[in-house]
Amino acid sequence: MPKSFWHSCKPAKVFAFPFLICFFVVVGGTLAQTGSPTRLSDSEVRERVDALIKQMTLEEKIGQLSQLFVFEPTKDRDDAVAKGQLGSLLFLTDPAEINRYQHLAVEKSRLHIPLIFGFDVIHGFRTVFPVPIAMAASWDPSLAIEGQTVAAREARAVGIDWAFAPMLDIARDPRWGRIIEGAGEDPYLGSAMAAAQVRGFQGDYIGAADHLLACMKHFAGYGAAEGGRDYDASYIPDTLMYNVYLPPFHAAVKAGVGSAMSAYMDLNDVPATGNRWLLHDVLREQWGFRGFVVSDANSVKSLRIHGYAKDLYDAAVLGIKSGVDMEMAIGETAFSANLLTAVQKGDLTAQQIEDAARPILEMKMRLGLFENAYVDLPRAQQILSAPEHRVVSRRAAERTAVLLRNEGNLLPLRQDAYKKIALIGPLADSRRDIIGPWVFQYDLKETVSILDGLRNKLGPKSEISYAPGVQIGRKFPSFFDAIFREAKPPVWSVEQAKEEFDRAVRLAGSSDLTILVLGEKQDMIGEGASRESLELPGRQQELLEGVVATGKPVVVIMMNGRPLNLTWASQHAPAILEIWYPGTQGGNAVANLLLGDAVPGGKLPYAWPRNGGQIPIPYAHNTTQAPEDQGKRYWDEDSTPLFPFGYGLSYSSFQFSNLKLSESAVQPGETLDVTVDLENTGNTPADEVAQLYVHQQYGSTSRPVRELKGFERVTLAPHEKKTVHFSLGKNELSYWSTAKKDWVEEPSVFDVWAGGDSSAQLHSTFAVVP
Ligand code: NOJ
């Protein structure tokens, strides 16, 4: 979020509100569950909204189009709500306060139209789940459904009706901090995770009990920020826009997502928030989206900063004309200050205002807010403390871990072999870091750090000693610091830093095994957390080298949301386990994974570069001149990634065989079946992700060397064999041709590979014939 925006925020007093019983008594209506008591048909929704709109003044319609942040209550805002001048509030999490505002809207405003409350429910609410990039690494859409179902349940219980998620931005530049919020570099995996999250948040339909409205964001192209610098402009050619950046959004629309958030940046010199091509032509005309579009925070007002709008009046008019329905802002919206005048002056029509208000009212109606606007406070308490939510979170953390290296099968650990264990690293005992960024309602008392988890698991059987070794921190503070004021430990003096470093290395030397936790603190990744390098921050590389030099076995655990430089580690540390930011139960999950009570089965959702100079290094690149040198494009470093897209090891081993295609040739529009046998050839029950890649050999444009077109995470008992089925049809074989300026499915020869990552070798071909 731009600095100017957050700088105008006050500290978040709202988070300190006690969990009070609301002062008024809610009469009538059932409060047992949230959501609509009955599912309304489209025509019922339309009729009710038509009837409401007939009664609304132009000012009341304009009111619905404004959404304000609440960091502390103000009289002006209360008055605006009571007068129907606001449609939505965001960043409230205290159910009593939500009820108070809703009471003002429902009881005091002329037409009793409820507010819709929005919040960033990104990877959990009270129960924190692994960050979204981790959920993508599970390659298990059903896990994403489960996680967002729990998140929705907890958030809705306190009165949050609308989650600003899922974030569907494809990211191919890990310097961009928001890579952590998405599903990585691939549109196929990204689309599967998009649809799953929409399903988890919204349930079977918008208004389903204990679910909320999802908001796909940031529409679109934000992940391609120049230089990975957050908020900077994106320049995306149509071939990448249609084939890579847009598909996850389209998948979310097909899954029925009810709202979309416009992005902050310029897309090819037209700000996304003032971009009618995006918000109207693609979203509504091409895809038939019928929900509403909210701007990102202050991004309508920012149209002026971009040098696109002349002033705030112009920005408001451009916002509406481009297809923004609701403006998210702090202080005041450009919409509330200017839209009435714009209609009076003829720069906008009353119909345009009504068209923006209608889908907002429809969503409020579908969510059941007109019948059931208030929060049941005791029930909210109960849901937030549901123990089963923590179980789902722990299981998710186990399923998202990716084993990157395991020389000599060091993992799983044989507990009896290591009596003295050194746990080292600045993140190893941090409850705040293990839950990652974009969480606000966590409870650190119930959060399990890696040290906690190991102690829970090993009890007195092993002696675990902890030393942080180094401290790490940002060069420039995060803007979130100013708002949320999380406690920070004091910075060590130079002498103390030396002492701590030496103590950690000594501890490693005197132990039977070191578990070294490396990575980034949670404020080093996420919004406003881009960086120019992929090196391990601070003196972590030195610490790693010092610990490895002791000659004792070392397990490296990575806590991060972007790939960091592990080139040295991948040659010298026998075991590397990627755990991301695994959430509330992270420490228990890590202990289970290390000891073999859970088996890693996750796979990388991006190709892992050797260092920052290789960026971008998508696996789906084109073959060009001198393909035999493809891995040697630089004279000073390999031009292949350190770990390929889709990569991840297991404690077991697998074999793919018998790749079969139902047809050797199909016509455009026809489908062929692909099967491959997958066997667990080891002695451990474990998961493998069967992945299918396709390459079109020639056509009206060059096509990537490989593209993911199918995957399935499979659990197999030792020596069990299963046949995995895929199908390839129009959806998988067509693409946007920049030469034809259209979607095409072209006659060509196609390569097919199946295997456990994007370097799979099991190969076949088929043809699409005219
Ligand atoms: C700005 C972020 O870009 C967006 O993702 C978030 O939902 C809004 N602020 C609201 O916090």
Short mmCIF file of N, CA, C and O in Angstrom, two decimals, residues 123 145 176 182 186 225 258 285 299 353 358 370 379 393 409 448 455 460 524 609 617 664 676:
data_model
loop_
_atom_site.label_atom_id
_atom_site.label_comp_id
_atom_site.label_asym_id
_atom_site.label_seq_id
_atom_site.Cartn_x
_atom_site.Cartn_y
_atom_site.Cartn_z
N HIS A 123 -4.66 -15.76 5.02
CA HIS A 123 -4.35 -17.17 5.30
C HIS A 123 -4.75 -17.49 6.73
O HIS A 123 -3.94 -17.87 7.57
N ILE A 145 -9.28 -25.38 -0.14
CA ILE A 145 -10.72 -25.26 0.16
C ILE A 145 -10.91 -25.37 1.68
O ILE A 145 -11.58 -24.53 2.31
N TRP A 176 9.79 -9.27 -5.71
CA TRP A 176 8.48 -8.68 -5.36
C TRP A 176 7.95 -9.41 -4.12
O TRP A 176 7.71 -10.62 -4.15
N GLY A 182 0.50 -15.21 -3.42
CA GLY A 182 -0.11 -15.87 -4.56
C GLY A 182 0.29 -17.32 -4.66
O GLY A 182 0.79 -17.92 -3.70
N ASP A 186 2.97 -20.10 -12.12
CA ASP A 186 2.31 -20.86 -13.18
C ASP A 186 0.80 -20.63 -13.25
O ASP A 186 0.10 -20.77 -12.25
N ALA A 225 5.47 -6.12 -11.58
CA ALA A 225 6.05 -4.80 -11.27
C ALA A 225 7.51 -4.73 -11.71
O ALA A 225 8.30 -5.66 -11.45
N GLY A 258 -17.52 -13.33 -6.20
CA GLY A 258 -18.51 -12.25 -6.18
C GLY A 258 -17.95 -10.85 -6.26
O GLY A 258 -18.70 -9.88 -6.43
N GLU A 285 -17.35 -8.06 -20.18
CA GLU A 285 -17.81 -8.46 -21.52
C GLU A 285 -17.32 -9.86 -21.88
O GLU A 285 -18.10 -10.72 -22.26
N SER A 299 -6.71 3.79 -4.44
CA SER A 299 -6.21 3.75 -5.82
C SER A 299 -7.05 4.57 -6.79
O SER A 299 -6.57 4.89 -7.88
N ILE A 353 -24.40 5.47 -11.97
CA ILE A 353 -24.31 5.31 -10.51
C ILE A 353 -25.14 4.10 -10.08
O ILE A 353 -24.70 3.28 -9.28
N ARG A 358 -25.91 -1.39 -7.93
CA ARG A 358 -26.72 -2.61 -8.01
C ARG A 358 -25.96 -3.88 -7.58
O ARG A 358 -26.43 -4.62 -6.70
N PHE A 370 -29.53 -8.47 4.81
CA PHE A 370 -30.79 -7.77 5.06
C PHE A 370 -31.64 -8.50 6.10
O PHE A 370 -32.44 -7.89 6.78
N ARG A 379 -21.33 -16.92 20.24
CA ARG A 379 -21.00 -17.90 19.19
C ARG A 379 -19.65 -17.56 18.56
O ARG A 379 -18.84 -18.45 18.25
N SER A 393 -5.12 -26.71 10.54
CA SER A 393 -3.95 -25.88 10.28
C SER A 393 -2.65 -26.71 10.37
O SER A 393 -1.75 -26.55 9.54
N ASN A 409 19.74 -39.84 3.35
CA ASN A 409 18.49 -40.00 4.11
C ASN A 409 18.65 -39.56 5.57
O ASN A 409 18.24 -40.26 6.49
N VAL A 448 2.76 -22.03 17.94
CA VAL A 448 3.83 -22.99 18.28
C VAL A 448 5.07 -22.70 17.44
O VAL A 448 5.06 -22.88 16.22
N ARG A 455 10.18 -29.33 21.43
CA ARG A 455 10.06 -29.70 22.85
C ARG A 455 8.80 -30.52 23.08
O ARG A 455 8.83 -31.52 23.80
N PRO A 460 11.50 -34.89 27.34
CA PRO A 460 12.82 -34.95 27.97
C PRO A 460 13.77 -35.95 27.30
O PRO A 460 14.91 -36.08 27.71
N MET A 524 9.85 -9.08 6.19
CA MET A 524 10.75 -8.94 5.04
C MET A 524 10.10 -9.43 3.76
O MET A 524 10.75 -9.52 2.72
N PRO A 609 15.66 -19.92 -8.36
CA PRO A 609 16.90 -19.46 -9.00
C PRO A 609 18.13 -19.72 -8.14
O PRO A 609 18.03 -19.89 -6.92
N ILE A 617 13.21 -16.49 -14.28
CA ILE A 617 13.65 -17.79 -14.81
C ILE A 617 12.48 -18.77 -14.81
O ILE A 617 12.53 -19.84 -14.19
N SER A 664 -3.52 -40.96 -31.08
CA SER A 664 -2.26 -40.37 -31.56
C SER A 664 -2.55 -39.06 -32.28
O SER A 664 -1.65 -38.25 -32.51
N VAL A 676 -0.79 -42.46 -16.76
CA VAL A 676 0.58 -42.81 -16.39
C VAL A 676 0.51 -43.61 -15.10
O VAL A 676 -0.33 -43.34 -14.24
#
